Short mmCIF file of C-alpha atoms and ligand atoms in Angstrom, two decimals:
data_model
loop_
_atom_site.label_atom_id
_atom_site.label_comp_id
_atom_site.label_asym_id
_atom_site.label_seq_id
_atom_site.Cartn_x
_atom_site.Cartn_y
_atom_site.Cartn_z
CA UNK A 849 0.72 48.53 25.21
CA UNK A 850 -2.07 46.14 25.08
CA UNK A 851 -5.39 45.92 22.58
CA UNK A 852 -8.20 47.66 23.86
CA UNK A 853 -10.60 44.88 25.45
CA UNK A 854 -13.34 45.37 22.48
CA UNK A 855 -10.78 43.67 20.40
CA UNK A 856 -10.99 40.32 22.16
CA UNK A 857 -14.73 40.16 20.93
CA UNK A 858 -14.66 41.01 17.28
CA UNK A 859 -14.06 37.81 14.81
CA UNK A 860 -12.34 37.46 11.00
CA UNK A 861 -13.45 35.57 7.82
CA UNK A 862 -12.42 32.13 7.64
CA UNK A 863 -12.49 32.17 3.54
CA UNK A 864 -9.73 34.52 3.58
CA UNK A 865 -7.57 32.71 6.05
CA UNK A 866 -8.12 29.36 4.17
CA UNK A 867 -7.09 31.35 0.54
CA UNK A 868 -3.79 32.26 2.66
CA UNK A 869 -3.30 28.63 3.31
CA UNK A 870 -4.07 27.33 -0.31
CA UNK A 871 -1.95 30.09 -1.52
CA UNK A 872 0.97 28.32 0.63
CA UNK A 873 0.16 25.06 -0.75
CA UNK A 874 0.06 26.30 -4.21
CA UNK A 875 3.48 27.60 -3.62
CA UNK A 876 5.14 24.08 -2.61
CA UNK A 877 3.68 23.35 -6.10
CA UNK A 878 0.69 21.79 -5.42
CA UNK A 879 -2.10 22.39 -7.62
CA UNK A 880 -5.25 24.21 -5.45
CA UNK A 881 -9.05 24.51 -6.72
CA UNK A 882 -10.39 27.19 -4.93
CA UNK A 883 -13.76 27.03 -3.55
CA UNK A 884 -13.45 28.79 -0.60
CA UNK A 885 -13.70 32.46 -1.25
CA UNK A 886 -16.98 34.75 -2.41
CA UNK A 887 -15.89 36.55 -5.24
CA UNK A 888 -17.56 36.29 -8.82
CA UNK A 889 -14.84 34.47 -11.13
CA UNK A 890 -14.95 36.87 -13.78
CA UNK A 891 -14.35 40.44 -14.88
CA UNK A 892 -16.09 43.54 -14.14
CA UNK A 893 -17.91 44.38 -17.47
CA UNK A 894 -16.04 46.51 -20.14
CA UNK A 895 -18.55 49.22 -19.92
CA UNK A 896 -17.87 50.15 -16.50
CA UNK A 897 -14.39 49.45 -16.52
CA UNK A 898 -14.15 52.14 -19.06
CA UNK A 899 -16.32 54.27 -17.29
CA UNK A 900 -14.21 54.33 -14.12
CA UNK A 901 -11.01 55.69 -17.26
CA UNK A 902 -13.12 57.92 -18.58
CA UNK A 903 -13.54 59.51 -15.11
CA UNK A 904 -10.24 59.42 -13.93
CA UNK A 905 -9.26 61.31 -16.97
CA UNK A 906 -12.37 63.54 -16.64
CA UNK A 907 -10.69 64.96 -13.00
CA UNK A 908 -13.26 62.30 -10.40
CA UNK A 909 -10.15 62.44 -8.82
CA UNK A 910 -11.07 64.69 -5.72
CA UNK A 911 -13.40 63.95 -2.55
CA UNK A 912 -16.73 63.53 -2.99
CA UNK A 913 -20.45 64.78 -0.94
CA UNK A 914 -19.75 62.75 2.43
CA UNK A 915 -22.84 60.53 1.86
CA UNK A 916 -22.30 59.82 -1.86
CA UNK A 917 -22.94 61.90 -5.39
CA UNK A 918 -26.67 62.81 -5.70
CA UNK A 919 -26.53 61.54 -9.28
CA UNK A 920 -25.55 57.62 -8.19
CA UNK A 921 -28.15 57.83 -5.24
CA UNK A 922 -31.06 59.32 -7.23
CA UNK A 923 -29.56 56.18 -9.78
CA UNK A 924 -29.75 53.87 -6.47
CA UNK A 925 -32.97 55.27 -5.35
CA UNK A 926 -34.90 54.61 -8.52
CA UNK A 927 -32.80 50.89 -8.56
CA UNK A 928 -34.06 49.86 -5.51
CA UNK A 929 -37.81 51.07 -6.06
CA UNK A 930 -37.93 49.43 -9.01
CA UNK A 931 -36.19 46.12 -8.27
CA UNK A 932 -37.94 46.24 -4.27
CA UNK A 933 -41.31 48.22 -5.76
CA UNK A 934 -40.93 50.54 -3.17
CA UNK A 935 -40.62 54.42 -2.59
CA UNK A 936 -37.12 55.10 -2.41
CA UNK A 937 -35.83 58.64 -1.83
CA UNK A 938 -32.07 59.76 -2.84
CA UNK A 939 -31.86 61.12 0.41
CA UNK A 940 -32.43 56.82 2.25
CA UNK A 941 -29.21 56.29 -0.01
CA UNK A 942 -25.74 56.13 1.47
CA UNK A 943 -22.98 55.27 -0.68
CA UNK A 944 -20.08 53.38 1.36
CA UNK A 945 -16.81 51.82 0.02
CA UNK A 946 -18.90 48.07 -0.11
CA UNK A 947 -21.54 46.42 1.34
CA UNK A 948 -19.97 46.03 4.65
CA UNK A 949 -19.98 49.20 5.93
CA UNK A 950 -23.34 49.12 6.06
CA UNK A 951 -23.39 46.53 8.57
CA UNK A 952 -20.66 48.29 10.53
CA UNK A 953 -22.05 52.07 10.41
CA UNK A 954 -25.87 51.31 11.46
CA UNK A 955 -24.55 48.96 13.90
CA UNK A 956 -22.21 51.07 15.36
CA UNK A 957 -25.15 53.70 15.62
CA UNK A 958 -27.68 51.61 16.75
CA UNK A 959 -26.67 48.57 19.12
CA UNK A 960 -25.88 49.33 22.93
CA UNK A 961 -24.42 47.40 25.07
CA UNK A 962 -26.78 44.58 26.34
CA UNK A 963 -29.14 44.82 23.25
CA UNK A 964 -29.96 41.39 21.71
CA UNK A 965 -29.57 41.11 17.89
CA UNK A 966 -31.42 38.29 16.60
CA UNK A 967 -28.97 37.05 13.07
CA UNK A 968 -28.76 34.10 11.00
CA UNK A 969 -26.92 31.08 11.98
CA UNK A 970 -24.77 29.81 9.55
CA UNK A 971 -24.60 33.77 8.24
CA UNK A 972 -22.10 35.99 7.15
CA UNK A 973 -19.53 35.46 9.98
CA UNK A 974 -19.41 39.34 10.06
CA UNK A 975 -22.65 39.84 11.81
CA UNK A 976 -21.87 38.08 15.18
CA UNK A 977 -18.23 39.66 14.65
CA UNK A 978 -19.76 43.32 15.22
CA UNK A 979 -22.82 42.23 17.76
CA UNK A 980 -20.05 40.82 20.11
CA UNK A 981 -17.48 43.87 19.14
CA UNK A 982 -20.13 46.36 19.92
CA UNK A 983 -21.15 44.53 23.26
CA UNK A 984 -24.69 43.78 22.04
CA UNK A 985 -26.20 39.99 22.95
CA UNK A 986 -25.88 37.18 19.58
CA UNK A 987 -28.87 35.28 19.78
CA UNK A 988 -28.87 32.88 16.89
CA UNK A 989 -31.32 31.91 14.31
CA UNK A 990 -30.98 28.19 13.37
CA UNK A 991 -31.33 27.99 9.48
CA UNK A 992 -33.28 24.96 8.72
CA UNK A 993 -32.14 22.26 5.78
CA UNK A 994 -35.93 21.00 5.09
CA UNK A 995 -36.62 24.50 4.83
CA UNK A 996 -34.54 25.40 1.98
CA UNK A 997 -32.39 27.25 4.34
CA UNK A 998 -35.20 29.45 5.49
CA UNK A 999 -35.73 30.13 9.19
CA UNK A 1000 -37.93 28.07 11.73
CA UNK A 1001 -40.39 31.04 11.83
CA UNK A 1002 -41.94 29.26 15.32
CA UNK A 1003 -38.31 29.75 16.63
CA UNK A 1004 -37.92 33.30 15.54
CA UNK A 1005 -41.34 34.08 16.90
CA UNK A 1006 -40.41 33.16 20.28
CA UNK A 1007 -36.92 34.63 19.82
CA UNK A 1008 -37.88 38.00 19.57
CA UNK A 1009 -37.68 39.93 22.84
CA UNK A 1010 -38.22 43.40 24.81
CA UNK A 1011 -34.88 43.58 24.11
CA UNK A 1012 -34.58 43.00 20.61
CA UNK A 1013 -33.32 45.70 18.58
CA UNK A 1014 -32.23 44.12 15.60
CA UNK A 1015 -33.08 40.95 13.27
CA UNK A 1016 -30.54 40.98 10.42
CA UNK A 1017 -31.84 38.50 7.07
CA UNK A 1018 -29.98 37.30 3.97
CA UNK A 1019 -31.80 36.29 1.41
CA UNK A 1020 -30.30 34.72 -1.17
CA UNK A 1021 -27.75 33.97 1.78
CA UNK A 1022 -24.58 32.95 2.30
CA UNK A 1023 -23.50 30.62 2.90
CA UNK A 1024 -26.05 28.31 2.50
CA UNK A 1025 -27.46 29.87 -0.85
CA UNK A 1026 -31.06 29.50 0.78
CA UNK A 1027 -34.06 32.40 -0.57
CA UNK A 1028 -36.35 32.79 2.33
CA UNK A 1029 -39.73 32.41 0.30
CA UNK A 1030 -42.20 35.37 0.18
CA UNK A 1031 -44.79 34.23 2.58
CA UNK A 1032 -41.81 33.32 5.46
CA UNK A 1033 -40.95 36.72 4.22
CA UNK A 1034 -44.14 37.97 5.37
CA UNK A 1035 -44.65 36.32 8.19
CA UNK A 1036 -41.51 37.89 9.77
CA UNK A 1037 -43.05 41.13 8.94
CA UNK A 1038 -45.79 40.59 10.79
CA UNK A 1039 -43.80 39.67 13.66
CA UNK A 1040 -42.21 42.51 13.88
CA UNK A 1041 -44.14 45.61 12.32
CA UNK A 1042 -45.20 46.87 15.75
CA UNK A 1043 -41.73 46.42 17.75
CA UNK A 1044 -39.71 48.78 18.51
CA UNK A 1045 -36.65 47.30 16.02
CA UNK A 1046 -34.76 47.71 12.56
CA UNK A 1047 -34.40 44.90 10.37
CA UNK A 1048 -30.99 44.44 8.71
CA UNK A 1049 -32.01 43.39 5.24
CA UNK A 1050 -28.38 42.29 3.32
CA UNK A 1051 -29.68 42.09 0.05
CA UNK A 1052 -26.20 41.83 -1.60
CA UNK A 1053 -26.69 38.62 -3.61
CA UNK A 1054 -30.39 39.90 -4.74
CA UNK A 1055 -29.45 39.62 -8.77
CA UNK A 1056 -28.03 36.09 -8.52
CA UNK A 1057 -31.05 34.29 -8.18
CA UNK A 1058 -32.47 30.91 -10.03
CA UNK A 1059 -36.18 30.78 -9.09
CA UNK A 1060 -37.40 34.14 -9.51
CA UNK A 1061 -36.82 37.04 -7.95
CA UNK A 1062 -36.00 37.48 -3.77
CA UNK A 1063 -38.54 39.22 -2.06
CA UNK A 1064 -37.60 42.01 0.19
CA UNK A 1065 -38.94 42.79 3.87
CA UNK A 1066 -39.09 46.38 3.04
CA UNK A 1067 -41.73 45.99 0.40
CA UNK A 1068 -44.34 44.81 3.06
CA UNK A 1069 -46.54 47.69 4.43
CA UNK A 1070 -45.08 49.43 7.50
CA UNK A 1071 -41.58 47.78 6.57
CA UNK A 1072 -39.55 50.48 4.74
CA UNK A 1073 -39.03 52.85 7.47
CA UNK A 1074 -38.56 49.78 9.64
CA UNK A 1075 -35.69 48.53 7.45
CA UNK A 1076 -32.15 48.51 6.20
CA UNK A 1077 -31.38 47.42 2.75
CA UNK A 1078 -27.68 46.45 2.06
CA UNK A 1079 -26.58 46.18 -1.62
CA UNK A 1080 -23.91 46.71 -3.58
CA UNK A 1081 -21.77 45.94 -7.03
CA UNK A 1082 -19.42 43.54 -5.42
CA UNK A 1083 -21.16 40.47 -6.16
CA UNK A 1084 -23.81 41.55 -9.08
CA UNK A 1085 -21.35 43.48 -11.11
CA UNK A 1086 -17.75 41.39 -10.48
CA UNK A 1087 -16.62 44.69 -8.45
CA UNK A 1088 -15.58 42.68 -5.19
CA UNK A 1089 -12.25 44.58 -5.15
CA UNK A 1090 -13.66 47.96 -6.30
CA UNK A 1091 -15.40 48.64 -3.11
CA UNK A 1092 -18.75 50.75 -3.38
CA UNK A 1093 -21.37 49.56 -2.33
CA UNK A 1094 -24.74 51.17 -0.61
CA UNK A 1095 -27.41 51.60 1.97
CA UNK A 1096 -31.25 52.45 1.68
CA UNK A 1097 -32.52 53.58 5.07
CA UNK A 1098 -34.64 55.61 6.75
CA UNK A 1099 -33.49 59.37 6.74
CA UNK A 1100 -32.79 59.79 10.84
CA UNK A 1101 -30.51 56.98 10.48
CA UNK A 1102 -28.78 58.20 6.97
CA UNK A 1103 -27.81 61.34 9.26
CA UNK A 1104 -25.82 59.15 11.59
CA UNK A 1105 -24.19 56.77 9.05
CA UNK A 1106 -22.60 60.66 7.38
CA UNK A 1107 -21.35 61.29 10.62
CA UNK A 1108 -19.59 57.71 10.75
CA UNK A 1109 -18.42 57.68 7.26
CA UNK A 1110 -17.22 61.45 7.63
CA UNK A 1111 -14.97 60.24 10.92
CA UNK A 1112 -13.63 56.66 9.11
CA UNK A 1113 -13.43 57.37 5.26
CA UNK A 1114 -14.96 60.80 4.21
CA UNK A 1115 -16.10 59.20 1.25
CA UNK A 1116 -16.09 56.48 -1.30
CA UNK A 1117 -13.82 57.12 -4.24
CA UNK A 1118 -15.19 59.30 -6.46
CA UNK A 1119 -14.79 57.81 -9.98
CA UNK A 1120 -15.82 54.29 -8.82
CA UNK A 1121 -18.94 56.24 -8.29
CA UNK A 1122 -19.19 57.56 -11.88
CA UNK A 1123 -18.46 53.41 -12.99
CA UNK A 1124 -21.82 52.47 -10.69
CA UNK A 1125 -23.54 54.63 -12.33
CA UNK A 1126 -22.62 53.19 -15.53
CA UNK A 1127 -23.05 49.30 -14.11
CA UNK A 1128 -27.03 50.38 -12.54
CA UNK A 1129 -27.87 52.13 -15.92
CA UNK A 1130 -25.88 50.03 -18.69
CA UNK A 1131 -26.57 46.92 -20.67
CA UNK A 1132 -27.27 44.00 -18.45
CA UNK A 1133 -26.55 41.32 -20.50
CA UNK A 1134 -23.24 40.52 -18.51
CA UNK A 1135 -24.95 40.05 -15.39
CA UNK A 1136 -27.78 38.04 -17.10
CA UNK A 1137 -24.41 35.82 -18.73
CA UNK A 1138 -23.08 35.30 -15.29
CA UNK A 1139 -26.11 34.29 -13.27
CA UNK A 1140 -27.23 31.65 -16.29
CA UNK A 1141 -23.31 30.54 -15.78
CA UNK A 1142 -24.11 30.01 -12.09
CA UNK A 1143 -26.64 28.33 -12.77
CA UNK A 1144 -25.06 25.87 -15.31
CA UNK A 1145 -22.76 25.30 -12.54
CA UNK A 1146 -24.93 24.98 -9.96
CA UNK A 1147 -27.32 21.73 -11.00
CA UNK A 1148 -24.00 20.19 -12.00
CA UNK A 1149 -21.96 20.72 -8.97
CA UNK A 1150 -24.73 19.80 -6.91
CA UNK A 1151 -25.56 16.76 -8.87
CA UNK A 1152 -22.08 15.81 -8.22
CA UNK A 1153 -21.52 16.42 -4.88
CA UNK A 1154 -24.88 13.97 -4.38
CA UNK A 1155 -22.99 11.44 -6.18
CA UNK A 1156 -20.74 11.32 -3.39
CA UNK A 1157 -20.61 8.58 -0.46
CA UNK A 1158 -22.16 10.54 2.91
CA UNK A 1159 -22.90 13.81 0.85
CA UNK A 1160 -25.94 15.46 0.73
CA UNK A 1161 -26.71 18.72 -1.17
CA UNK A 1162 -29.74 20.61 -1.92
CA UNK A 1163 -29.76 22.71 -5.25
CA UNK A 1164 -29.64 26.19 -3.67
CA UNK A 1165 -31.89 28.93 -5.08
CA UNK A 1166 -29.59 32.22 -4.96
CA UNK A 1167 -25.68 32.91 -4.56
CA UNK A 1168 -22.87 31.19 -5.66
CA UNK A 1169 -22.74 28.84 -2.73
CA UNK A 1170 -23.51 25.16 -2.12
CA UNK A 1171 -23.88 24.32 1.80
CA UNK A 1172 -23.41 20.69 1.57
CA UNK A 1173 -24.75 18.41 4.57
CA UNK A 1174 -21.45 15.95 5.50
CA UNK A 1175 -22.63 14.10 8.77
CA UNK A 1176 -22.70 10.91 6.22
CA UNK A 1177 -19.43 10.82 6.09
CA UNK A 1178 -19.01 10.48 9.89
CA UNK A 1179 -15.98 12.97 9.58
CA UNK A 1180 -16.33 16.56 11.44
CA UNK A 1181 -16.92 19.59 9.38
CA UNK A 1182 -13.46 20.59 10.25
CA UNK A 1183 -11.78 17.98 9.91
CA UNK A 1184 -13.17 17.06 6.64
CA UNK A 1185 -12.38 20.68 5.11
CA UNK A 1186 -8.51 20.66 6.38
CA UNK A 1187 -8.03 17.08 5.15
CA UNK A 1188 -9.85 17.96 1.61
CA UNK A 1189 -7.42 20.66 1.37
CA UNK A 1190 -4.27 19.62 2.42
CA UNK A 1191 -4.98 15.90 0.88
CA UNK A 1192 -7.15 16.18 -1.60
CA UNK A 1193 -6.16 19.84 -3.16
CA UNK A 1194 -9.88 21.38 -2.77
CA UNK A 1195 -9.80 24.70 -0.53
CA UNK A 1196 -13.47 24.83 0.73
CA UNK A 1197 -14.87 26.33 3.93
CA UNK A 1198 -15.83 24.28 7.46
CA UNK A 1199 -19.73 24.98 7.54
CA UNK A 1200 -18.96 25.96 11.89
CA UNK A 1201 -16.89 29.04 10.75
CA UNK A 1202 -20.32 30.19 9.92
CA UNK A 1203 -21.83 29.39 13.51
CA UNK A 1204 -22.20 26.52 15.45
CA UNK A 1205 -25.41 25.52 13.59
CA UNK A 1206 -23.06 25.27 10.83
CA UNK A 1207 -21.03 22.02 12.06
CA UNK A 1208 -21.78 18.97 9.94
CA UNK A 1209 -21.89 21.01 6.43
CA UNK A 1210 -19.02 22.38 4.00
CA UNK A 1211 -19.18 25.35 1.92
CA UNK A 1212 -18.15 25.28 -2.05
CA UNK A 1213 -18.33 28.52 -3.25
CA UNK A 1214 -19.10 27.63 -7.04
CA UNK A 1215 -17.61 30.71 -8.67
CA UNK A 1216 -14.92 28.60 -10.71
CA UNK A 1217 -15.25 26.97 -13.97
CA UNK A 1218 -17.17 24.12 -14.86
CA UNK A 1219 -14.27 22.03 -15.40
CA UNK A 1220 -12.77 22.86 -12.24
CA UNK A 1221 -16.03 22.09 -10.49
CA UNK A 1222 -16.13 18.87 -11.56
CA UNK A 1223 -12.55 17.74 -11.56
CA UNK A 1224 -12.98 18.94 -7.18
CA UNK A 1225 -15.79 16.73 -7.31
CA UNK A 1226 -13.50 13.67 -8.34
CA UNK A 1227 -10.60 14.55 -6.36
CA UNK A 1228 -13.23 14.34 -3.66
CA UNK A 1229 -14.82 11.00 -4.65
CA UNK A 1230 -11.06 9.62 -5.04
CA UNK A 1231 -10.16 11.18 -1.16
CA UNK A 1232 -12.92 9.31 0.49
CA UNK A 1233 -12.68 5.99 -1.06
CA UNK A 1234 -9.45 6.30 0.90
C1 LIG B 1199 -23.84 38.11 2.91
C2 LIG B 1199 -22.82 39.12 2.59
N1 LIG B 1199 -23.02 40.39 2.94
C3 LIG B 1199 -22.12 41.36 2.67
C4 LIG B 1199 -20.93 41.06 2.02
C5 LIG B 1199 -19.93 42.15 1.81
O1 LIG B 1199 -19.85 42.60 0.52
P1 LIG B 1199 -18.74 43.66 0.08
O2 LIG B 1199 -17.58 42.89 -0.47
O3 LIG B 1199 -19.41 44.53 -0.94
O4 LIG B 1199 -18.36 44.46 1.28
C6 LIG B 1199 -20.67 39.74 1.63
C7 LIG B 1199 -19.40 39.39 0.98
O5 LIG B 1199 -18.97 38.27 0.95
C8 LIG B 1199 -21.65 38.75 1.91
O6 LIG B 1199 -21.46 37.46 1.57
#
C-alpha cells in the first residue's frame, strides 16, 4: 500500500528533528545547549495550573460545544478587542487544540488547487508545508535584514495576483523575531482591502514584544472581516504542550472551521479550556516576568553573538528568536549548524529550513538561561577560532 500522493508535498519542522539529534548526543554523554526549539523555558503559571485541577475535579472531563465554550470565547472575544481595539464577537472565536490548527482548518477550507498563497520567507516552515499539501501555488515573500525583518512592500505589491487568495503575516515572527512596523502594516492593508483575499494574521508571539506593542492588520478599516487572527497560550502563557489555542474570523468561515474540527478532533479538551480562562483573566505578572527575562536575554545574547568573527545579529523586536546573519563566516548555513552541534555542543537551527531566503543565517531560539546563553556563545567563539 503506498502514501496517498498529497503526502509527497507536505513538509516537517526542522527544530524538532534537530532536538531528536541533540537528544542522541546528550545520550553518548555529551553535554547539549539547546537553542533550537520554540518553547518558553519555564512553567505555566500556578494559577492556571491549578485551574486546569480544579476542573478536572469539578467533572470538565466530558466533550465540549464543537467550536469551543461560550464562556472562553466571549473571554477571547473581549481579549482580542481589547489587545487589537477591534469589535470582536464570541461567535469570530474558534477554540482549537493550539495555534496550528488554525492554519490547517482555514486552509483546508479555503485554498484550491492552483491558488497562489503569498507567505513569509524565512516563516514558520508550516505555512509552505500546507500550501504545497493542499495543492495551492508558494509564492514567497523575501524578509528583508535592513528592514528589521519586515517585508519589501515594493515586492509584495507586485506579488499580489488575480490569483491570490491568501497573504499569511507574522508579526513578531519567527524565526527572525522581526515586528513589521505599523505603517508597513498599513500599507499592506491598502494593498489588499479591495481584493478578493483573506489575510492569515499569526499573531501567536503578540505578548512577547520589546518595543511596544505589534500592530495588527485587522485593526485597519475594512480589515477585520478580511482577516484571520491566530493566537493562542502556547507561547504567552508557557502552555506549548497544553494545546489550546484560537481563531478570530469572520463568521462564514467560523462555520466551516466547526465542520473541520467536528470531523478531526470534536473539540479541544474541556478543562484546558476552564485553565485559559483563568490565564486571559488572571494576574499577569508572570507573563510581564517572562517577556522582561527575554529581554534581559536578548541584548545580551545578541551582543554576544556580534562579538563573534563573521557574525552579524540585529537585536530583534518580538519572540524569543535571534536570526543571526553567518555569510562572514564563509561557512553554509547548514553546514555551520551541524558542525556547531555535533562539534561545538550548541543545537541551533539552519536559517534554509525556514526557506531558501533563509540560507546564510542561523536561528538561536533564546528561551534558555542566561548562563547557558552565554556559555553557547563561547563554545561558539572557541569552535571558530578552530
Ligand atoms: C509562528 C508560529 N505560529 C504558530 C505556531 C504554533 O503554535 P502552537 O504550538 O500553539 O500550535 C508556532 C509555534 O512554534 C509559531 O512559531
Amino acid at each position: 500500500m503506498k502514501l496517498a500522493e498529497r503526502m509527497a508535498r507536505i513538509g516537517v519542522e526542522t527544530a524538532f528533528e534537530v532536538l531528536v539529534r541533540a537528544r542522541e548526543l546528550e545520550a553518548t554523554g555529551r553535554s547539549v545547549i539547546h537553542l533550537e526549539i520554540g518553547e518558553p523555558d519555564f512553567d505555566t503559571p500556578r494559577h492556571i495550573v491549578e485551574e486546569a485541577k480544579r476542573a478536572l475535579d469539578e467533572g470538565w472531563t466530558h466533550y465540549g460545544p464543537t467550536q469551543g465554550y461560550p464562556e472562553l470565547r466571549e473571554t477571547v472575544a473581549a481579549y482580542v478587542s481589547r489587545t487589537r481595539g477591534i469589535a470582536a464577537a464570541p461567535e469570530q472565536v474558534s477554540i482549537v487544540p493550539g495555534g496550528k490548527p488554525i492554519l490547517f482548518f482555514p486552509m483546508l477550507a479555503l485554498l484550491e488547487p492552483g491558488d497562489e498563497v503569498i507567505y513569509p520567507n524565512p516563516g514558520f516552515p508550516i505555512y509552505e508545508s500546507m500550501i504545497r499539501f493542499l495543492g495551492a501555488v508558494p509564492v514567497p515573500m523575501p524578509l528583508v535584514e535592513e528592514r528589521g525583518f519586515s517585508l519589501d512592500l515594493d515586492r509584495l505589491r507586485d506579488s499580489v495576483s488575480a490569483k491570490t487568495r491568501m497573504l499569511i503575516l507574522n508579526s513578531p515572527q519567527n524565526p527572525t523575531g522581526g515586528v513589521i512596523p505599523e505603517e508597513d502594516v498599513r500599507a499592506i492593508a491598502e494593498m489588499v482591502r479591495e481584493r478578493d483575499l483573506l489575510v492569515l494574521s499569526d499573531e501567536i508571539y503578540s505578548r512577547i514584544c520589546y518595543d511596544g506593542i505589534p500592530v495588527s492588520i485587522a485593526t485597519f478599516p475594512g480589515m477585520r472581516e478580511k482577516t484571520i487572527i491566530l493566537d493562542g497560550f502556547s507561547k504567552t502563557y508557557a502552555m506549548t504542550g497544553w494545546r489550546i489555542g484560537y481563531g478570530v474570523m469572520p463568521e462564514w468561515l467560523v462555520d466551516a472551521v466547526n465542520k473541520l474540527m467536528v470531523n478531526s478532533n470534536s473539540c479541544t479538551a474541556s478543562f484546558t479550556q476552564r485553565a485559559a480562562i483563568a490565564a486571559l483573566t488572571g494576574p499577569q505578572d508572570d507573563v510581564d516576568r517572562m517577556v522582561a527575562e527575554f529581554h534581559h536575554r536578548r541584548d545580551a545574547f545578541c551582543d554576544g553573538l556580534n562579538s563573534l568573527p563573521g557574525f552579524r545579529c540585529a537585536r530583534p523586536g518580538g519572540a524569543f528568536y535571534a536570526f543571526a546573519n553567518i555569510r562572514g563566516t564563509g561557512i553554509h548555513s547548514k553546514e555551520l549548524a551541524d558542525a556547531l552541534l555535533s562539534d561545538a555542543g550548541v543545537a541551533c537551527l539552519n536559517g534554509a529550513s525556514f526557506g531558501e531566503f533563509g540560507e546564510g543565517y542561523l536561528r538561536f531560539s533564546y528561551a534558555n538561561s542566561y548562563e547557558n546563553l552565554m556559555e553557547a556563545v563561547e563554545r561558539i567563539r572557541r569552535f571558530i577560532a578552530r
